[in-house]
Every structure is written in structure tokens, then in C-alpha cells.
CSV table of C-alpha atoms in Angstrom, one decimal:
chain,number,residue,atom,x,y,z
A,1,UNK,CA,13.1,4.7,14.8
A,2,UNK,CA,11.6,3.9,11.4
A,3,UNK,CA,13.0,6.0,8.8
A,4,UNK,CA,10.0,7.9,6.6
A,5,UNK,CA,9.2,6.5,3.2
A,6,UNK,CA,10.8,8.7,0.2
A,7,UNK,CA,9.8,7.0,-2.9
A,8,UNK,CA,7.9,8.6,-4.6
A,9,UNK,CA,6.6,7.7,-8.4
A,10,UNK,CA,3.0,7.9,-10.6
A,11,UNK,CA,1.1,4.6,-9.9
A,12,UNK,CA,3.1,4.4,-6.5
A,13,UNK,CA,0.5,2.2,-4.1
A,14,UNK,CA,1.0,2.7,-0.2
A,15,UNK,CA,-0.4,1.7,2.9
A,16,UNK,CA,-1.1,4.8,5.1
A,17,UNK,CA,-1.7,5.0,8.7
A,18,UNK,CA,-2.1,7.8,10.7
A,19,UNK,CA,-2.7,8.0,14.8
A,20,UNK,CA,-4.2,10.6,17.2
A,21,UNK,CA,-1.4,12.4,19.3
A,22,UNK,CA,-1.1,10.4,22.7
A,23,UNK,CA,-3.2,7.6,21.2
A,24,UNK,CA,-6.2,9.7,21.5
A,25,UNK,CA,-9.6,9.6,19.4
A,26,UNK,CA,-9.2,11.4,16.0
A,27,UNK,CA,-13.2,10.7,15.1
A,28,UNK,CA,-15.3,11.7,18.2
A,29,UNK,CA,-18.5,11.2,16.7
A,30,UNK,CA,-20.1,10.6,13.1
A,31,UNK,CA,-19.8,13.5,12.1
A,32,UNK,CA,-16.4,13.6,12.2
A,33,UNK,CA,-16.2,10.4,10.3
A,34,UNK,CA,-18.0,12.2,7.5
A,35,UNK,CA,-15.8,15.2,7.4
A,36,UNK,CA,-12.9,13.5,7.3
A,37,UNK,CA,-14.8,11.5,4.1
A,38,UNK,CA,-15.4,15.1,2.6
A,39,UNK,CA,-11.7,16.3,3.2
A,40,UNK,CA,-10.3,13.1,1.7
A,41,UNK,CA,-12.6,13.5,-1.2
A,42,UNK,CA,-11.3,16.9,-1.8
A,43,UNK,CA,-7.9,15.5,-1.4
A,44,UNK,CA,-8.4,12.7,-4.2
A,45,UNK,CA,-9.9,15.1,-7.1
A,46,UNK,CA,-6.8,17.7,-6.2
A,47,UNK,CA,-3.8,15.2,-6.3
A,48,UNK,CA,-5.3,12.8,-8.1
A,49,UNK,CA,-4.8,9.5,-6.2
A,50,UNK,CA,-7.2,7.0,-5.8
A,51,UNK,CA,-8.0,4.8,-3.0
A,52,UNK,CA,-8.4,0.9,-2.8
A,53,UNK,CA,-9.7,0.5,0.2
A,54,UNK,CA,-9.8,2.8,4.1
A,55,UNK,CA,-11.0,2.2,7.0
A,56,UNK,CA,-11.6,4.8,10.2
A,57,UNK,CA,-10.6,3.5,13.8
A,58,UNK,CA,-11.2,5.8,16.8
A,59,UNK,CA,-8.0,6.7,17.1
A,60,UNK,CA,-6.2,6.2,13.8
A,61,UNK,CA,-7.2,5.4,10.4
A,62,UNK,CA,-6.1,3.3,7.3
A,63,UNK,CA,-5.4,3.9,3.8
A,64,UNK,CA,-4.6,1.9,0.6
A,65,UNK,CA,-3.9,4.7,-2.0
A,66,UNK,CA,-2.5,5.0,-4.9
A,67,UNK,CA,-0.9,8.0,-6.9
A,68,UNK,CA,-1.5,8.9,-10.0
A,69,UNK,CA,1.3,11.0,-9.5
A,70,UNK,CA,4.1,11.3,-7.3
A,71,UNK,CA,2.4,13.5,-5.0
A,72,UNK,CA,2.2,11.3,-1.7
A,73,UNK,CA,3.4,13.9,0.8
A,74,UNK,CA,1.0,16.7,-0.9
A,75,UNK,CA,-1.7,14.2,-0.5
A,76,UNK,CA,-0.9,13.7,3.5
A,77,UNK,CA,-0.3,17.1,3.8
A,78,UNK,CA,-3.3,18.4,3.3
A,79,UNK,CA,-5.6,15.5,4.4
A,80,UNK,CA,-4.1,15.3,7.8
A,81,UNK,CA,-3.5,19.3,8.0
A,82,UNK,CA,-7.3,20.7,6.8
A,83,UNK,CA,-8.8,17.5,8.7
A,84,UNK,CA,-7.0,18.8,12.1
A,85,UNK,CA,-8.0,22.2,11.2
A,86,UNK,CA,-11.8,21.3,10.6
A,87,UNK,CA,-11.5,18.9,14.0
A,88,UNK,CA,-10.4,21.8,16.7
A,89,UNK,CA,-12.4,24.4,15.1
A,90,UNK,CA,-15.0,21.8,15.9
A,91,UNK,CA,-14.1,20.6,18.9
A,92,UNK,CA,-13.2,24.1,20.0
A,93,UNK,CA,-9.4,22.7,20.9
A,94,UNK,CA,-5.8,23.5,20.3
A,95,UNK,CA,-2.3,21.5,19.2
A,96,UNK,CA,-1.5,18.7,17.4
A,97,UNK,CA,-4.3,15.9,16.3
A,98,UNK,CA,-1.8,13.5,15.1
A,99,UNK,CA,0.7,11.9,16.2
A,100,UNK,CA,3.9,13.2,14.0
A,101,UNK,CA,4.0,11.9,10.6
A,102,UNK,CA,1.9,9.9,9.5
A,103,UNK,CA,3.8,6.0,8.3
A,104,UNK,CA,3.7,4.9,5.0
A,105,UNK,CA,4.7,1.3,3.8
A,106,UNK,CA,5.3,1.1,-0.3
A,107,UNK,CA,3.3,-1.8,-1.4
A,108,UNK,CA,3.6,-4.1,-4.8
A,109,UNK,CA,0.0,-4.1,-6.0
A,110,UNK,CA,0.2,-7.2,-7.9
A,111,UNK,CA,1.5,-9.2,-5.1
A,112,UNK,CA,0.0,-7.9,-2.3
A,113,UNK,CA,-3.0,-5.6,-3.3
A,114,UNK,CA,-5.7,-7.8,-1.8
A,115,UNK,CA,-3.9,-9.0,1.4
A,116,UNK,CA,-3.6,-5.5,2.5
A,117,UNK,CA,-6.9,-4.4,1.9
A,118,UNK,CA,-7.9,-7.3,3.2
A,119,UNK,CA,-6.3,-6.6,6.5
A,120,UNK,CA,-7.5,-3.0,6.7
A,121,UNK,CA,-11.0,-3.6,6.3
A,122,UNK,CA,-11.2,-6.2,9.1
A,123,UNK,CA,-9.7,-4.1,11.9
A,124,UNK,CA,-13.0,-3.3,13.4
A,125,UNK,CA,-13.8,-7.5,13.8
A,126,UNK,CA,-10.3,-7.8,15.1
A,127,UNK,CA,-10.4,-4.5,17.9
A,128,UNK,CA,-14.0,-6.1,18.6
A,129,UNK,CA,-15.7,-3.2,17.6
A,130,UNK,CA,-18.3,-5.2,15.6
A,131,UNK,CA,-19.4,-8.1,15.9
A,132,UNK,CA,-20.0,-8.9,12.2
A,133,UNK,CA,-17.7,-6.7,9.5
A,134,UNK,CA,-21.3,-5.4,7.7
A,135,UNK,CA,-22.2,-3.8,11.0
A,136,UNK,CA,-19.1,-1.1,10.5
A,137,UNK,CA,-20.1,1.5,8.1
A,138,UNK,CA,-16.7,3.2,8.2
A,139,UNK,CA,-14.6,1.6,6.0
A,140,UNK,CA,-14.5,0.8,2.3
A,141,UNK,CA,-16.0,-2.7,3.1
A,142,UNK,CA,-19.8,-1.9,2.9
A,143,UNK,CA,-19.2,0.0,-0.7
A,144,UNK,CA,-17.7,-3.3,-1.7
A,145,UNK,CA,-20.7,-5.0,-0.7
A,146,UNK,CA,-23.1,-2.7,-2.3
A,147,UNK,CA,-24.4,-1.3,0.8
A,148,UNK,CA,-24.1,1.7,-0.5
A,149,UNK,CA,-22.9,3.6,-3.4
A,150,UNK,CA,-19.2,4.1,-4.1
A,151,UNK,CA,-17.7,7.5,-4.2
A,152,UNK,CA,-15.4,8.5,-7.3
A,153,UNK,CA,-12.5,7.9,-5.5
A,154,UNK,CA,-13.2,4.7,-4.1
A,155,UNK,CA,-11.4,2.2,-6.8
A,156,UNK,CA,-14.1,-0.7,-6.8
A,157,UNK,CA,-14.0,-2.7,-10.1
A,158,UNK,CA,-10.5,-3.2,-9.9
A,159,UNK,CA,-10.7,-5.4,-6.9
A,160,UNK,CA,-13.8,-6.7,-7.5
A,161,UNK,CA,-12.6,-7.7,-10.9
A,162,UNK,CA,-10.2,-10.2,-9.7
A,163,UNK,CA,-13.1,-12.3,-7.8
A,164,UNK,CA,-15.4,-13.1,-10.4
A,165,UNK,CA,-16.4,-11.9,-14.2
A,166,UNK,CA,-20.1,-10.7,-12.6
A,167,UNK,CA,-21.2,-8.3,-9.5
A,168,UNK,CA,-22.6,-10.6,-7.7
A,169,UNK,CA,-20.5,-13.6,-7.7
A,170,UNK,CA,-17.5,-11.0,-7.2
A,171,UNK,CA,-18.8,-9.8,-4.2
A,172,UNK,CA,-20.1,-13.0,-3.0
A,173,UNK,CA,-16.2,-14.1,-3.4
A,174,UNK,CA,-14.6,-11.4,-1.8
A,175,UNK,CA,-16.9,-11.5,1.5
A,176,UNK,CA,-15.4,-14.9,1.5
A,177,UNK,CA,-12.1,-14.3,0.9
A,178,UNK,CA,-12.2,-11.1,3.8
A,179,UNK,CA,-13.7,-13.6,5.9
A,180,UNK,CA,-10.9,-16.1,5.1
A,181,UNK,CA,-8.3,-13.7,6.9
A,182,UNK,CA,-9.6,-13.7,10.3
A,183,UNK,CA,-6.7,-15.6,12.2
A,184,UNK,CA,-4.0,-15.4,9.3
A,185,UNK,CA,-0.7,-13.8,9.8
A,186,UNK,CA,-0.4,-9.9,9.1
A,187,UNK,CA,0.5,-9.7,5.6
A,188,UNK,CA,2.9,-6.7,7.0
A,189,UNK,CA,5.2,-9.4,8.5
A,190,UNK,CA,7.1,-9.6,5.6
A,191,UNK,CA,7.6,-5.9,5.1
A,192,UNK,CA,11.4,-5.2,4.7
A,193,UNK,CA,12.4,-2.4,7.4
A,194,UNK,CA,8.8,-1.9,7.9
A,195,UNK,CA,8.5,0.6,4.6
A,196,UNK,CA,8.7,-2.3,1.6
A,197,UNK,CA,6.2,-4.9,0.6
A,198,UNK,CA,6.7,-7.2,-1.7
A,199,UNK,CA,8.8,-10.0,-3.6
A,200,UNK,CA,12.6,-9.6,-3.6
A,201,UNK,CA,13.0,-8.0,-7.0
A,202,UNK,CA,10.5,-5.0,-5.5
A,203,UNK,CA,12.5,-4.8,-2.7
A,204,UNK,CA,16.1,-4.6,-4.1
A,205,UNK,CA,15.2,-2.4,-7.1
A,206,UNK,CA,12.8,0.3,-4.2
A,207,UNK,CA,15.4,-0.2,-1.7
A,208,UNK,CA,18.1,1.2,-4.2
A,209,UNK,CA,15.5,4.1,-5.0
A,210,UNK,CA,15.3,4.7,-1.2
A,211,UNK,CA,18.6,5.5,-0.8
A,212,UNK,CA,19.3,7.3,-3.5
A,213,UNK,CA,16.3,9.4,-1.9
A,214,UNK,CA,17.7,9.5,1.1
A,215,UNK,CA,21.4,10.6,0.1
A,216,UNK,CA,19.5,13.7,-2.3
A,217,UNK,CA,17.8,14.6,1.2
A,218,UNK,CA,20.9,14.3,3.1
A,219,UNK,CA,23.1,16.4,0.8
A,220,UNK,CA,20.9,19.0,0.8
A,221,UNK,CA,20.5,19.6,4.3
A,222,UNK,CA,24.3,19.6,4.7
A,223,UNK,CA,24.0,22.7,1.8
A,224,UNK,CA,20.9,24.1,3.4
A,225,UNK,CA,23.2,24.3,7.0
A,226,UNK,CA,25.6,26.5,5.4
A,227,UNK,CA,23.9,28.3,3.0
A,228,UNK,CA,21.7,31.8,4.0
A,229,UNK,CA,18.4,31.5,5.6
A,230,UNK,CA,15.2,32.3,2.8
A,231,UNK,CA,14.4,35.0,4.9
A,232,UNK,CA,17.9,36.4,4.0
A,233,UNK,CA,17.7,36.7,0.2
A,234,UNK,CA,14.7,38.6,0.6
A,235,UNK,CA,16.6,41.3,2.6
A,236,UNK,CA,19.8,41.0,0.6
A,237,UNK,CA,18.5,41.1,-3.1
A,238,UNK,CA,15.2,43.7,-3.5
A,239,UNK,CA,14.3,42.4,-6.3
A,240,UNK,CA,11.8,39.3,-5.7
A,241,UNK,CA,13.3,37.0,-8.7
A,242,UNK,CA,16.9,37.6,-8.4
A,243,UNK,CA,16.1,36.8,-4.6
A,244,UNK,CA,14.3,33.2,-5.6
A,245,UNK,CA,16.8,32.8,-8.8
A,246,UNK,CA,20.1,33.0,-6.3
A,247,UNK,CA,18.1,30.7,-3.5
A,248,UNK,CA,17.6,28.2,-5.8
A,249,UNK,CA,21.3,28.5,-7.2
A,250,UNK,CA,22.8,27.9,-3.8
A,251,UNK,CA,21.0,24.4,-4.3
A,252,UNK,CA,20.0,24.1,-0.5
A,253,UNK,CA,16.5,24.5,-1.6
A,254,UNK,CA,13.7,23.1,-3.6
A,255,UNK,CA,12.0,25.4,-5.6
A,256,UNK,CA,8.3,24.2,-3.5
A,257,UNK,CA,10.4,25.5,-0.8
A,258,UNK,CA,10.9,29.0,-2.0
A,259,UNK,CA,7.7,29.6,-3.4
A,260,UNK,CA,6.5,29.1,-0.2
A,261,UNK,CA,8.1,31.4,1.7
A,262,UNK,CA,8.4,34.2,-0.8
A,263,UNK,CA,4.2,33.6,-1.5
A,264,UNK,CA,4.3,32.8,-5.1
A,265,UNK,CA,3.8,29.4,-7.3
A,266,UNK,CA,6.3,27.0,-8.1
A,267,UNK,CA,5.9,28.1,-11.6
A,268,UNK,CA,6.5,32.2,-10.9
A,269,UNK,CA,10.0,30.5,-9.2
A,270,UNK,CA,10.9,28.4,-12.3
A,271,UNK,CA,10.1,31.0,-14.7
A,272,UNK,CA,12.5,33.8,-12.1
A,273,UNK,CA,15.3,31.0,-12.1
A,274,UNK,CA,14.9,30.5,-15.8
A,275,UNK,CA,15.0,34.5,-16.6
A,276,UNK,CA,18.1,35.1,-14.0
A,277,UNK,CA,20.5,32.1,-15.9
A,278,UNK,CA,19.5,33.1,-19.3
A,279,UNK,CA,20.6,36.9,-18.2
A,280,UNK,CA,23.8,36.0,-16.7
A,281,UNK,CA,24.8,33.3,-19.0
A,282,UNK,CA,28.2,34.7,-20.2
């Protein structure tokens, strides 16, 4: 099994995929392709990421995004979790859309930028659901084109930038060079245990961030098996910021985690942390 993706960092650029439980459509109809558009919109001026290029399947979708900050798993969170919810209300269904989590591979812009968007843009000639790439309004293609106006969160000019100094021999260019990659390998080929693209120095100094990621997550699931349940503190310690304050001291749990179950922000747990050590400080 793949392990998930834990780097996280501003400017971070991924390549996002996410699939309908049991291979089954996520977009039925038009619509849906549109309110997915609306959510991800939302989700773009909240988190502040921008996209380079997307693309919607039946049953799964693409994304090239990149975060402003390091906020990828908010981002997912809420794209895939008020898109669902929109969908069965909808749809007048229950359970899960998606399949589990969604995969994300870390991707060195410079390097390998305009391969990958490259390659998510032209899924619709490859599944032969088009005949010609123009005839697929769903994806970031046609805005590149000037079929239509760009949203704000569609990151145009920087691609477009790096085919020619005007618009119209840049997008002249990069129809070619989208063209160009019908029949070429997958750029993800050389993805290092399918969550790393890019040259060796990307990979060695990410793969060392991974881990270190990976060891924080592990340690503190090992603290979070021993220590009391959230639920617990609440019962043991009446007042609310001793309650959050001692949670957070047994180090078991972030402090996202413990706003969210006692119903508060992040900040009302930093300032009760802050407020309990400078009271017992001896």
C-alpha cells in the first residue's frame, strides 16, 4: 500500500487525484461538474492555493495545486467532504463518494510543472472521451485556450508564460506542445515510491522531510494509545481550559485536534495552553 504524502510546506505543488468509491461516477451530469467548480472555488479563496491545471473524469478527477500555505489536507478536506455532501443531498444518496483518501504525489515545479499538466489535461483524448481535446470543456485546457474566461484561481500566465512572450503565440505553442504528448511515457514513471517527482536532489532532501513526518506521526500515536481519551479531560477537569491545556500537555494531541472536539478555535486552545503554563510555572 502507498503510504499518504506528509509534506507539507508554503509553495508545496502536488498532483491530486481523487476516485469515486467502487470506481463509480463522481460527476453524473453537468451540473455536478459545475458544483464541484463552485466548491473548489470556495476552497481556493479559503486556503489559499492555486491551481495550475484540473481536469474532471467521470469517476475521478485531477488536480495540479499549489499551496500558498501548508494547508494541503485542509484543502482536500473540505473539497472532497462539502462536494460529497452537496452530491447525496443531490442525488438523494447515502455513504462514501470517494474512494478513501484521496493520493497526492509532491511535484518539483521547475522540473516537471508542464509535463504533469500536460498529462492531466489530455486524459479525456486518451480514455476516448473526445475526439479532439477542445471538445472537453471540463478541464483547465479550454481556459488555456481562451475558450473561455479564467477563474481567479486558475493560475494562467504562469504557464503560458514559458511558451511565448505574447498570448497568442503562447497559446499557439502550448496546444502544440499538449498535442506533442499523445503517445509519450507518463511523466509519473519516474515518481520515487509513487509520492516524489523530481530530480535526485528533490528527492533526497523531501524524502528526509518525509520521514521525519512520518516518525512525528508515529510517536504520537504510540502517546495518543496510552494517554486518556479527549472525551476524558472534559469529564475529569470542569474547567474547559485546564481540560484543553492538560490534553495538549500529554502531547498525544495536536491542538486542531482538541479544538475540535471541545468546539472551540485553534487560537481559544493556544491562548488556554498558554494561560495554564504561565500559572503553573514554578
Amino acid at each position: 500500500m502507498t503510504r499518504p504524502l506528509r509534506v507539507n510546506f508554503p509553495g508545496a505543488l502536488y498532483h491530486v487525484t481523487s476516485r469515486g468509491n467502487r470506481r463509480a461516477p463522481i460527476f453524473r451530469d453537468d451540473a455536478d461538474r459545475r458544483i464541484w467548480l463552485d466548491v473548489l472555488a470556495k476552497v481556493c479563496e479559503r486556503h489559499h492555493c492555486v491551481i495550475h491545471s484540473f481536469c474532471q473524469m467521470t469517476n475521478h478527477y485531477h488536480l495540479l495545486v499549489e499551496t500558498v500555505e501548508a494547508n494541503l489536507p485542509s484543502c482536500m478536506r473540505q473539497l472532497n467532504g462539502h462536494y460529497s455532501q452537496h452530491f447525496n443531498r443531490r442525488h438523494r444518496v447515502v455513504g462514501h463518494l470517494f474512494q478513501g483518501r484521496y493520493k497526492a504525489i509532491l511535484v518539483q515545479k521547475d522540473s516537471y510543472l508542464l509535463e504533469v499538466s500536460r498529462y492531466i489535461v489530455l486524459n479525456p483524448l486518451r480514455a476516448n472521451t473526445v475526439a479532439a481535446l477542445n471538445e472537453w470543456r471540463w478541464s483547465s485546457y479550454h481556459y488555456f485556450i481562451g475558450d473561455d474566461v479564467s477563474p481567479d484561481w486558475l493560475e494562467r500566465n504562469w504557464l503560458l508564460r514559458q511558451f511565448g512572450d505574447t498570448p497568442t503565440s503562447a497559446i499557439v505553442a502550448y496546444q502544440n506542445f499538449v498535442l506533442a504528448g499523445l503517445g509519450q511515457p507518463s511523466p509519473f514513471e519516474a515518481t520515487h515510491h509513487q509520492i516524489l517527482l523530481g530530480d535526485e536532489t528533490f528527492i533526497s532532501v523531501h524524502q528526509q522531510l518525509q520521514q521525519s513526518e512520518e516518525l512525528i506521526e508515529t510517536k504520537r500515536s504510540e502517546r495518543r494509545a496510552v494517554a486518556l481519551p479527549l472525551s476524558d479531560y472534559q469529564d475529569r477537569y470542569p474547567n474547559r481550559d485546564e481540560a484543553m491545556a492538560r490534553a495538549f500537555a500529554s502531547t498525544a494531541f495536536t491542538m486542531s485536534e482538541i479544538a475540535r472536539v471541545f468546539g472551540v478555535s485553534t487560537k481559544t486552545v493556544s491562548r488556554a495552553v498558554a494561560g495554564f503554563e504561565k500559572a503553573n510555572k514554578s
